Amino acid sequence: MALEDQILVDLHRAAALASRPGIAVPSRDLEATSREIGRQGTKDAVSRLVRAGRVQSVRRDLVILPDATGRMTVGLPELIKVVVPSHHLITGGRALEEHRLTNQHFFSIVVLVPNPVSGFIYRGQKAVFLTTPEERIWGWQEDGPHFAVPERAIVDAVSHPRYGVSLPMATEALTSASLRDPDFLERLASAARRYGSTATARRLGLLVTRLFGRDAAEPFHELIGESRTPVPLRPGGQSKGEFDHEWRVILNASVSSAEVIV
C-alpha cells in the first residue's frame, strides 16, 4: 500500500475513534506514523494528499476527510467543536438560523471562547471567535453543536452589533419565538437577568412592550437599574431619536412595524 493510502486509512481510523468522523488532526492522529517515518515525512505525505484533492486542509493541523462516497460532508459547527472542544457558545445570527427564527442565512459564525482562537474560513463561511470570560459563556442547547438557545441568542443580538444581527432580525426572532412558545418571554427575562446588562434589559423591555404590551414586559422592569443615562435602542448607532421615558431608551432605529400582538 502506498504511503499516502496508508496515511489516509490511519486518519480515518483515528478520527472515528476520537468521535469526530470526517475530521482529522494530523499531529494527534499520525503520532505512530511520525515515529516510524519522521515528522517531516508525515507532513509531506499529508501535503501530497491535499494537493491531490483527496483531503481538504482547513487550517494548520486540521483536514477534512471524504466519506465512503468520496464526499466531504463536515459542517463548520463540527469543525468548531474540534478546534475549541471545551467551553464555547455559538451565538448571534447562526444560532437564530439554527432555531429557524430567521430566514436570513449568515456566512459568519460567532463563537464565544474563554481563550483566544484564530478564526478561519471554510467553504465561504467564516468562524469568528470572541474571547469572553468563562462565566459569561452559557445557554447552549444540550444536543449537538453548542448553539445558543433562542433566549440567549436574542439577548446577545440586542446587546451588541458584533453578533451580526440587525434590530429588525432580532425583533422578528423575538416575535417568532414568543408565538411558538408561550413560556418564552419568561425564559427571556431569566436570561436577561443572568446576562446582567441594564442596557440590554431596557432594550428588551421596550421591544416586549411594543410587541406584547406592558403586562408582558413587567419582569424586565426590575432589571433596568437606577441610572437615568439613556441607551440607544440600536447599539452602535447614533444617539438621536425619540426618547422612551419608561425604559430610558433612545429610539435611534424604527420600530413602527412593532404592533402589540394579542
Short mmCIF file of N, CA, C and O in Angstrom, two decimals, residues 88-207:
data_model
loop_
_atom_site.label_atom_id
_atom_site.label_comp_id
_atom_site.label_asym_id
_atom_site.label_seq_id
_atom_site.Cartn_x
_atom_site.Cartn_y
_atom_site.Cartn_z
N HIS A 88 -17.56 26.63 24.96
CA HIS A 88 -17.76 27.60 23.89
C HIS A 88 -19.25 27.72 23.60
O HIS A 88 -20.05 26.87 23.99
N LEU A 89 -19.62 28.80 22.92
CA LEU A 89 -21.03 29.06 22.61
C LEU A 89 -21.13 29.69 21.23
O LEU A 89 -20.52 30.72 20.96
N ILE A 90 -21.91 29.06 20.34
CA ILE A 90 -22.20 29.63 19.03
C ILE A 90 -23.46 30.47 19.18
O ILE A 90 -24.53 29.94 19.48
N THR A 91 -23.35 31.77 18.97
CA THR A 91 -24.48 32.65 19.23
C THR A 91 -24.74 33.56 18.04
O THR A 91 -24.21 33.36 16.95
N GLY A 92 -25.58 34.57 18.23
CA GLY A 92 -25.87 35.53 17.16
C GLY A 92 -26.73 34.94 16.06
O GLY A 92 -27.58 34.07 16.29
N GLY A 93 -26.48 35.41 14.85
CA GLY A 93 -27.34 35.07 13.73
C GLY A 93 -27.41 33.59 13.41
O GLY A 93 -28.49 33.06 13.11
N ARG A 94 -26.28 32.89 13.49
CA ARG A 94 -26.31 31.48 13.14
C ARG A 94 -27.10 30.66 14.17
O ARG A 94 -27.69 29.63 13.83
N ALA A 95 -27.12 31.10 15.41
CA ALA A 95 -27.95 30.43 16.41
C ALA A 95 -29.43 30.65 16.10
O ALA A 95 -30.25 29.73 16.19
N LEU A 96 -29.80 31.88 15.72
CA LEU A 96 -31.18 32.16 15.35
C LEU A 96 -31.58 31.34 14.12
O LEU A 96 -32.69 30.81 14.04
N GLU A 97 -30.65 31.23 13.18
CA GLU A 97 -30.90 30.44 11.98
C GLU A 97 -31.09 28.97 12.33
O GLU A 97 -31.97 28.29 11.79
N GLU A 98 -30.28 28.47 13.24
CA GLU A 98 -30.38 27.07 13.67
C GLU A 98 -31.76 26.77 14.26
O GLU A 98 -32.31 25.69 14.04
N HIS A 99 -32.32 27.72 14.98
CA HIS A 99 -33.63 27.54 15.62
C HIS A 99 -34.78 27.99 14.71
O HIS A 99 -35.92 28.07 15.17
N ARG A 100 -34.48 28.30 13.47
CA ARG A 100 -35.47 28.72 12.48
C ARG A 100 -36.26 29.94 12.94
O ARG A 100 -37.48 30.03 12.79
N LEU A 101 -35.52 30.89 13.50
CA LEU A 101 -36.12 32.14 13.94
C LEU A 101 -35.80 33.29 12.99
O LEU A 101 -36.11 34.44 13.29
N THR A 102 -35.16 32.98 11.88
CA THR A 102 -34.87 33.97 10.85
C THR A 102 -34.74 33.26 9.52
O THR A 102 -34.34 32.08 9.46
N ASN A 103 -35.10 33.97 8.45
CA ASN A 103 -34.93 33.43 7.10
C ASN A 103 -33.59 33.85 6.50
O ASN A 103 -33.24 33.42 5.41
N GLN A 104 -32.86 34.67 7.23
CA GLN A 104 -31.57 35.15 6.76
C GLN A 104 -30.51 34.06 6.93
O GLN A 104 -30.46 33.38 7.96
N HIS A 105 -29.65 33.90 5.91
CA HIS A 105 -28.52 32.98 6.06
C HIS A 105 -27.28 33.79 6.40
O HIS A 105 -26.98 34.79 5.76
N PHE A 106 -26.58 33.35 7.42
CA PHE A 106 -25.40 34.05 7.89
C PHE A 106 -24.15 33.30 7.45
O PHE A 106 -24.04 32.09 7.65
N PHE A 107 -23.21 34.02 6.86
CA PHE A 107 -21.98 33.42 6.38
C PHE A 107 -20.86 33.48 7.41
O PHE A 107 -19.75 33.06 7.12
N SER A 108 -21.17 34.00 8.58
CA SER A 108 -20.21 34.01 9.69
C SER A 108 -20.84 33.34 10.90
O SER A 108 -22.04 33.49 11.15
N ILE A 109 -20.04 32.60 11.61
CA ILE A 109 -20.46 32.01 12.88
C ILE A 109 -19.67 32.69 13.98
O ILE A 109 -18.44 32.69 13.97
N VAL A 110 -20.38 33.28 14.93
CA VAL A 110 -19.75 33.94 16.06
C VAL A 110 -19.69 32.96 17.22
O VAL A 110 -20.72 32.41 17.63
N VAL A 111 -18.50 32.76 17.74
CA VAL A 111 -18.28 31.77 18.80
C VAL A 111 -17.63 32.45 20.00
O VAL A 111 -16.59 33.10 19.86
N LEU A 112 -18.23 32.30 21.17
CA LEU A 112 -17.64 32.82 22.40
C LEU A 112 -16.72 31.75 22.97
O LEU A 112 -17.12 30.59 23.13
N VAL A 113 -15.49 32.13 23.28
CA VAL A 113 -14.50 31.19 23.80
C VAL A 113 -13.76 31.85 24.96
O VAL A 113 -13.60 33.07 25.00
N PRO A 114 -13.29 31.05 25.93
CA PRO A 114 -12.60 31.64 27.09
C PRO A 114 -11.16 32.05 26.80
O PRO A 114 -10.60 32.87 27.54
N ASN A 115 -10.56 31.49 25.74
CA ASN A 115 -9.18 31.81 25.39
C ASN A 115 -9.09 32.16 23.91
O ASN A 115 -9.91 31.68 23.11
N PRO A 116 -8.11 32.98 23.51
CA PRO A 116 -8.02 33.40 22.10
C PRO A 116 -7.89 32.22 21.14
O PRO A 116 -7.15 31.27 21.39
N VAL A 117 -8.64 32.29 20.05
CA VAL A 117 -8.60 31.29 18.99
C VAL A 117 -8.57 32.03 17.66
O VAL A 117 -9.34 32.98 17.46
N SER A 118 -7.72 31.60 16.75
CA SER A 118 -7.64 32.24 15.44
C SER A 118 -8.83 31.83 14.58
O SER A 118 -9.18 30.64 14.52
N GLY A 119 -9.45 32.79 13.92
CA GLY A 119 -10.57 32.49 13.04
C GLY A 119 -10.11 31.79 11.77
O GLY A 119 -8.92 31.78 11.43
N PHE A 120 -11.07 31.22 11.05
CA PHE A 120 -10.74 30.57 9.79
C PHE A 120 -11.98 30.55 8.90
O PHE A 120 -13.10 30.81 9.37
N ILE A 121 -11.77 30.28 7.63
CA ILE A 121 -12.85 30.24 6.65
C ILE A 121 -12.95 28.84 6.07
O ILE A 121 -11.94 28.21 5.74
N TYR A 122 -14.17 28.35 5.97
CA TYR A 122 -14.42 27.01 5.41
C TYR A 122 -15.64 27.08 4.50
O TYR A 122 -16.72 27.47 4.92
N ARG A 123 -15.43 26.75 3.23
CA ARG A 123 -16.50 26.78 2.24
C ARG A 123 -17.23 28.12 2.20
O ARG A 123 -18.46 28.19 2.16
N GLY A 124 -16.47 29.18 2.27
CA GLY A 124 -17.04 30.52 2.18
C GLY A 124 -17.68 31.01 3.46
O GLY A 124 -18.25 32.11 3.49
N GLN A 125 -17.60 30.22 4.53
CA GLN A 125 -18.15 30.62 5.81
C GLN A 125 -17.02 30.89 6.79
O GLN A 125 -16.04 30.15 6.84
N LYS A 126 -17.19 31.94 7.56
CA LYS A 126 -16.13 32.38 8.46
C LYS A 126 -16.49 32.09 9.91
O LYS A 126 -17.61 32.37 10.36
N ALA A 127 -15.54 31.52 10.64
CA ALA A 127 -15.69 31.32 12.07
C ALA A 127 -14.97 32.45 12.79
O ALA A 127 -13.76 32.65 12.58
N VAL A 128 -15.71 33.22 13.59
CA VAL A 128 -15.16 34.35 14.32
C VAL A 128 -15.21 34.01 15.81
O VAL A 128 -16.29 33.72 16.34
N PHE A 129 -14.08 34.07 16.48
CA PHE A 129 -14.00 33.70 17.89
C PHE A 129 -13.82 34.95 18.75
O PHE A 129 -12.88 35.73 18.53
N LEU A 130 -14.73 35.13 19.70
CA LEU A 130 -14.69 36.29 20.59
C LEU A 130 -14.30 35.82 21.99
O LEU A 130 -15.01 35.03 22.61
N THR A 131 -13.16 36.29 22.46
CA THR A 131 -12.71 35.91 23.80
C THR A 131 -13.62 36.54 24.84
O THR A 131 -13.83 37.76 24.87
N THR A 132 -14.17 35.69 25.70
CA THR A 132 -15.20 36.09 26.66
C THR A 132 -14.92 35.41 28.00
O THR A 132 -14.51 34.25 28.02
N PRO A 133 -15.12 36.11 29.12
CA PRO A 133 -14.95 35.45 30.41
C PRO A 133 -15.77 34.16 30.49
O PRO A 133 -16.91 34.12 30.04
N GLU A 134 -15.17 33.13 31.03
CA GLU A 134 -15.81 31.80 31.02
C GLU A 134 -17.18 31.80 31.67
O GLU A 134 -18.09 31.10 31.23
N GLU A 135 -17.36 32.61 32.73
CA GLU A 135 -18.65 32.62 33.42
C GLU A 135 -19.76 33.24 32.57
O GLU A 135 -20.94 33.08 32.89
N ARG A 136 -19.40 33.92 31.48
CA ARG A 136 -20.41 34.50 30.60
C ARG A 136 -20.70 33.62 29.39
O ARG A 136 -21.45 34.01 28.50
N ILE A 137 -20.11 32.45 29.37
CA ILE A 137 -20.36 31.50 28.27
C ILE A 137 -21.34 30.45 28.80
O ILE A 137 -20.96 29.50 29.49
N TRP A 138 -22.60 30.64 28.49
CA TRP A 138 -23.65 29.75 28.99
C TRP A 138 -24.85 29.81 28.05
O TRP A 138 -24.95 30.69 27.20
N GLY A 139 -25.76 28.87 28.21
CA GLY A 139 -27.02 28.93 27.48
C GLY A 139 -27.01 28.24 26.14
O GLY A 139 -27.61 28.74 25.19
N TRP A 140 -26.38 27.04 26.02
CA TRP A 140 -26.41 26.33 24.75
C TRP A 140 -27.36 25.15 24.83
O TRP A 140 -27.72 24.67 25.90
N GLN A 141 -27.80 24.68 23.67
CA GLN A 141 -28.67 23.53 23.60
C GLN A 141 -27.91 22.29 24.05
O GLN A 141 -26.69 22.22 23.96
N GLU A 142 -28.64 21.29 24.54
CA GLU A 142 -28.00 20.12 25.14
C GLU A 142 -27.40 19.18 24.10
O GLU A 142 -26.35 18.58 24.34
N ASP A 143 -28.05 19.04 22.96
CA ASP A 143 -27.61 18.07 21.96
C ASP A 143 -26.92 18.76 20.80
O ASP A 143 -27.30 19.85 20.39
N GLY A 144 -25.92 18.09 20.23
CA GLY A 144 -25.26 18.60 19.04
C GLY A 144 -24.32 19.75 19.32
O GLY A 144 -23.88 19.96 20.47
N PRO A 145 -23.98 20.52 18.28
CA PRO A 145 -23.09 21.67 18.46
C PRO A 145 -23.65 22.66 19.49
O PRO A 145 -24.86 22.71 19.73
N HIS A 146 -22.78 23.44 20.09
CA HIS A 146 -23.17 24.34 21.17
C HIS A 146 -23.82 25.62 20.65
O HIS A 146 -23.32 26.74 20.88
N PHE A 147 -24.95 25.49 19.96
CA PHE A 147 -25.70 26.67 19.55
C PHE A 147 -26.42 27.25 20.76
O PHE A 147 -26.99 26.52 21.58
N ALA A 148 -26.42 28.58 20.86
CA ALA A 148 -27.14 29.24 21.93
C ALA A 148 -28.62 28.95 21.82
O ALA A 148 -29.18 28.90 20.72
N VAL A 149 -29.28 28.75 22.96
CA VAL A 149 -30.73 28.62 22.96
C VAL A 149 -31.32 29.96 22.51
O VAL A 149 -30.65 31.01 22.59
N PRO A 150 -32.56 29.97 22.02
CA PRO A 150 -33.12 31.21 21.44
C PRO A 150 -33.03 32.43 22.35
O PRO A 150 -32.68 33.53 21.89
N GLU A 151 -33.35 32.27 23.64
CA GLU A 151 -33.34 33.44 24.52
C GLU A 151 -31.94 34.02 24.68
O GLU A 151 -31.77 35.24 24.73
N ARG A 152 -30.93 33.16 24.74
CA ARG A 152 -29.56 33.69 24.85
C ARG A 152 -29.15 34.38 23.56
O ARG A 152 -28.50 35.43 23.58
N ALA A 153 -29.48 33.78 22.42
CA ALA A 153 -29.12 34.37 21.13
C ALA A 153 -29.76 35.74 20.96
O ALA A 153 -29.12 36.68 20.45
N ILE A 154 -31.01 35.89 21.38
CA ILE A 154 -31.69 37.18 21.24
C ILE A 154 -31.11 38.21 22.20
O ILE A 154 -30.93 39.39 21.84
N VAL A 155 -30.79 37.80 23.42
CA VAL A 155 -30.15 38.73 24.36
C VAL A 155 -28.84 39.24 23.78
O VAL A 155 -28.55 40.44 23.82
N ASP A 156 -28.04 38.34 23.22
CA ASP A 156 -26.79 38.77 22.59
C ASP A 156 -27.06 39.71 21.42
O ASP A 156 -26.38 40.72 21.24
N ALA A 157 -28.06 39.36 20.61
CA ALA A 157 -28.34 40.12 19.39
C ALA A 157 -28.66 41.58 19.68
O ALA A 157 -28.26 42.47 18.92
N VAL A 158 -29.40 41.85 20.75
CA VAL A 158 -29.78 43.23 21.05
C VAL A 158 -28.74 43.94 21.90
O VAL A 158 -28.86 45.13 22.16
N SER A 159 -27.71 43.22 22.32
CA SER A 159 -26.72 43.83 23.22
C SER A 159 -25.57 44.50 22.49
O SER A 159 -24.99 45.46 22.98
N HIS A 160 -25.23 43.97 21.27
CA HIS A 160 -24.04 44.49 20.61
C HIS A 160 -24.07 44.12 19.13
O HIS A 160 -24.49 43.01 18.77
N PRO A 161 -23.60 45.02 18.24
CA PRO A 161 -23.62 44.71 16.81
C PRO A 161 -22.61 43.64 16.40
O PRO A 161 -22.68 43.11 15.29
N ARG A 162 -21.68 43.28 17.27
CA ARG A 162 -20.65 42.30 16.88
C ARG A 162 -21.24 40.92 16.61
O ARG A 162 -20.58 40.07 16.01
N TYR A 163 -22.48 40.68 17.03
CA TYR A 163 -23.10 39.38 16.79
C TYR A 163 -23.76 39.30 15.41
O TYR A 163 -24.30 38.26 15.05
N GLY A 164 -23.72 40.41 14.68
CA GLY A 164 -24.14 40.39 13.28
C GLY A 164 -25.64 40.31 13.05
O GLY A 164 -26.07 39.88 11.99
N VAL A 165 -26.45 40.73 14.01
CA VAL A 165 -27.90 40.66 13.89
C VAL A 165 -28.47 42.07 13.93
O VAL A 165 -28.23 42.81 14.88
N SER A 166 -29.24 42.44 12.92
CA SER A 166 -29.85 43.76 12.90
C SER A 166 -31.05 43.80 13.84
O SER A 166 -31.57 42.75 14.25
N LEU A 167 -31.50 45.01 14.16
CA LEU A 167 -32.66 45.15 15.03
C LEU A 167 -33.91 44.51 14.43
O LEU A 167 -34.64 43.80 15.13
N PRO A 168 -34.22 44.71 13.13
CA PRO A 168 -35.38 44.03 12.55
C PRO A 168 -35.29 42.51 12.65
O PRO A 168 -36.30 41.83 12.90
N MET A 169 -34.08 41.95 12.46
CA MET A 169 -33.91 40.50 12.58
C MET A 169 -34.16 40.04 14.02
O MET A 169 -34.82 39.02 14.26
N ALA A 170 -33.63 40.80 14.98
CA ALA A 170 -33.83 40.45 16.38
C ALA A 170 -35.30 40.53 16.76
O ALA A 170 -35.82 39.67 17.49
N THR A 171 -35.99 41.57 16.26
CA THR A 171 -37.41 41.72 16.54
C THR A 171 -38.23 40.59 15.94
O THR A 171 -39.14 40.04 16.57
N GLU A 172 -37.88 40.22 14.71
CA GLU A 172 -38.56 39.10 14.06
C GLU A 172 -38.35 37.80 14.84
O GLU A 172 -39.29 37.02 15.05
N ALA A 173 -37.12 37.57 15.29
CA ALA A 173 -36.83 36.36 16.06
C ALA A 173 -37.58 36.36 17.38
O ALA A 173 -38.13 35.33 17.80
N LEU A 174 -37.62 37.50 18.04
CA LEU A 174 -38.35 37.62 19.31
C LEU A 174 -39.82 37.32 19.12
O LEU A 174 -40.44 36.59 19.91
N THR A 175 -40.40 37.87 18.08
CA THR A 175 -41.81 37.63 17.80
C THR A 175 -42.08 36.15 17.51
O THR A 175 -43.00 35.55 18.08
N SER A 176 -41.27 35.56 16.65
CA SER A 176 -41.47 34.16 16.26
C SER A 176 -41.32 33.23 17.46
O SER A 176 -42.13 32.31 17.66
N ALA A 177 -40.27 33.46 18.28
CA ALA A 177 -40.05 32.60 19.44
C ALA A 177 -41.19 32.70 20.44
O ALA A 177 -41.61 31.70 21.03
N SER A 178 -41.71 33.91 20.63
CA SER A 178 -42.79 34.12 21.61
C SER A 178 -44.09 33.49 21.14
O SER A 178 -44.85 32.93 21.95
N LEU A 179 -44.38 33.57 19.84
CA LEU A 179 -45.60 32.97 19.33
C LEU A 179 -45.51 31.45 19.31
O LEU A 179 -46.52 30.75 19.45
N ARG A 180 -44.30 30.94 19.17
CA ARG A 180 -44.09 29.50 19.13
C ARG A 180 -44.19 28.87 20.52
O ARG A 180 -44.63 27.73 20.66
N ASP A 181 -43.76 29.60 21.53
CA ASP A 181 -43.66 29.05 22.89
C ASP A 181 -44.23 30.05 23.89
O ASP A 181 -43.66 31.12 24.08
N PRO A 182 -45.33 29.72 24.55
CA PRO A 182 -45.94 30.67 25.50
C PRO A 182 -45.07 30.98 26.71
O PRO A 182 -45.31 31.98 27.39
N ASP A 183 -44.08 30.16 26.99
CA ASP A 183 -43.20 30.41 28.13
C ASP A 183 -41.92 31.14 27.74
O ASP A 183 -41.04 31.35 28.58
N PHE A 184 -41.81 31.53 26.47
CA PHE A 184 -40.55 32.08 26.02
C PHE A 184 -40.20 33.40 26.71
O PHE A 184 -39.04 33.60 27.09
N LEU A 185 -41.15 34.30 26.86
CA LEU A 185 -40.84 35.60 27.46
C LEU A 185 -40.34 35.44 28.90
O LEU A 185 -39.49 36.22 29.36
N GLU A 186 -40.86 34.46 29.59
CA GLU A 186 -40.37 34.20 30.94
C GLU A 186 -38.90 33.76 30.92
O GLU A 186 -38.10 34.21 31.73
N ARG A 187 -38.57 32.90 29.96
CA ARG A 187 -37.18 32.45 29.83
C ARG A 187 -36.28 33.60 29.37
O ARG A 187 -35.12 33.70 29.77
N LEU A 188 -36.82 34.47 28.52
CA LEU A 188 -36.06 35.62 28.05
C LEU A 188 -35.73 36.54 29.22
O LEU A 188 -34.59 37.04 29.32
N ALA A 189 -36.68 36.77 30.11
CA ALA A 189 -36.43 37.62 31.28
C ALA A 189 -35.38 36.97 32.18
O ALA A 189 -34.50 37.67 32.72
N SER A 190 -35.44 35.67 32.33
CA SER A 190 -34.44 34.97 33.15
C SER A 190 -33.06 35.09 32.53
O SER A 190 -32.06 35.30 33.24
N ALA A 191 -32.98 34.96 31.21
CA ALA A 191 -31.70 35.11 30.52
C ALA A 191 -31.17 36.52 30.67
O ALA A 191 -29.96 36.72 30.89
N ALA A 192 -32.04 37.51 30.56
CA ALA A 192 -31.62 38.90 30.72
C ALA A 192 -31.12 39.16 32.13
O ALA A 192 -30.14 39.90 32.33
N ARG A 193 -31.75 38.53 33.10
CA ARG A 193 -31.31 38.68 34.49
C ARG A 193 -29.91 38.11 34.67
O ARG A 193 -29.04 38.73 35.29
N ARG A 194 -29.67 36.94 34.11
CA ARG A 194 -28.34 36.33 34.23
C ARG A 194 -27.31 37.10 33.42
O ARG A 194 -26.14 37.19 33.83
N TYR A 195 -27.72 37.68 32.33
CA TYR A 195 -26.80 38.45 31.47
C TYR A 195 -26.23 39.65 32.21
O TYR A 195 -25.08 40.04 32.01
N GLY A 196 -27.07 40.27 33.04
CA GLY A 196 -26.59 41.33 33.92
C GLY A 196 -26.28 42.66 33.27
O GLY A 196 -25.50 43.44 33.79
N SER A 197 -26.93 42.96 32.13
CA SER A 197 -26.72 44.24 31.47
C SER A 197 -28.00 45.05 31.54
O SER A 197 -29.02 44.67 30.96
N THR A 198 -27.95 46.20 32.22
CA THR A 198 -29.16 47.03 32.31
C THR A 198 -29.52 47.60 30.95
O THR A 198 -30.71 47.75 30.64
N ALA A 199 -28.52 47.92 30.12
CA ALA A 199 -28.81 48.45 28.79
C ALA A 199 -29.56 47.44 27.95
O ALA A 199 -30.55 47.78 27.27
N THR A 200 -29.13 46.19 27.99
CA THR A 200 -29.81 45.14 27.24
C THR A 200 -31.21 44.91 27.77
O THR A 200 -32.16 44.73 27.00
N ALA A 201 -31.37 44.93 29.08
CA ALA A 201 -32.69 44.73 29.69
C ALA A 201 -33.65 45.84 29.27
O ALA A 201 -34.84 45.60 29.03
N ARG A 202 -33.15 47.07 29.17
CA ARG A 202 -34.01 48.18 28.74
C ARG A 202 -34.48 47.99 27.30
O ARG A 202 -35.65 48.22 26.98
N ARG A 203 -33.55 47.61 26.43
CA ARG A 203 -33.92 47.39 25.03
C ARG A 203 -34.97 46.28 24.93
O ARG A 203 -35.95 46.40 24.19
N LEU A 204 -34.74 45.20 25.64
CA LEU A 204 -35.70 44.09 25.59
C LEU A 204 -37.05 44.51 26.16
O LEU A 204 -38.10 44.16 25.62
N GLY A 205 -37.02 45.25 27.25
CA GLY A 205 -38.28 45.70 27.85
C GLY A 205 -39.09 46.55 26.89
O GLY A 205 -40.30 46.39 26.76
N LEU A 206 -38.40 47.46 26.19
CA LEU A 206 -39.10 48.30 25.22
C LEU A 206 -39.68 47.47 24.08
O LEU A 206 -40.85 47.65 23.70
N LEU A 207 -38.88 46.54 23.54
CA LEU A 207 -39.36 45.71 22.43
C LEU A 207 -40.54 44.84 22.85
O LEU A 207 -41.53 44.72 22.11
#
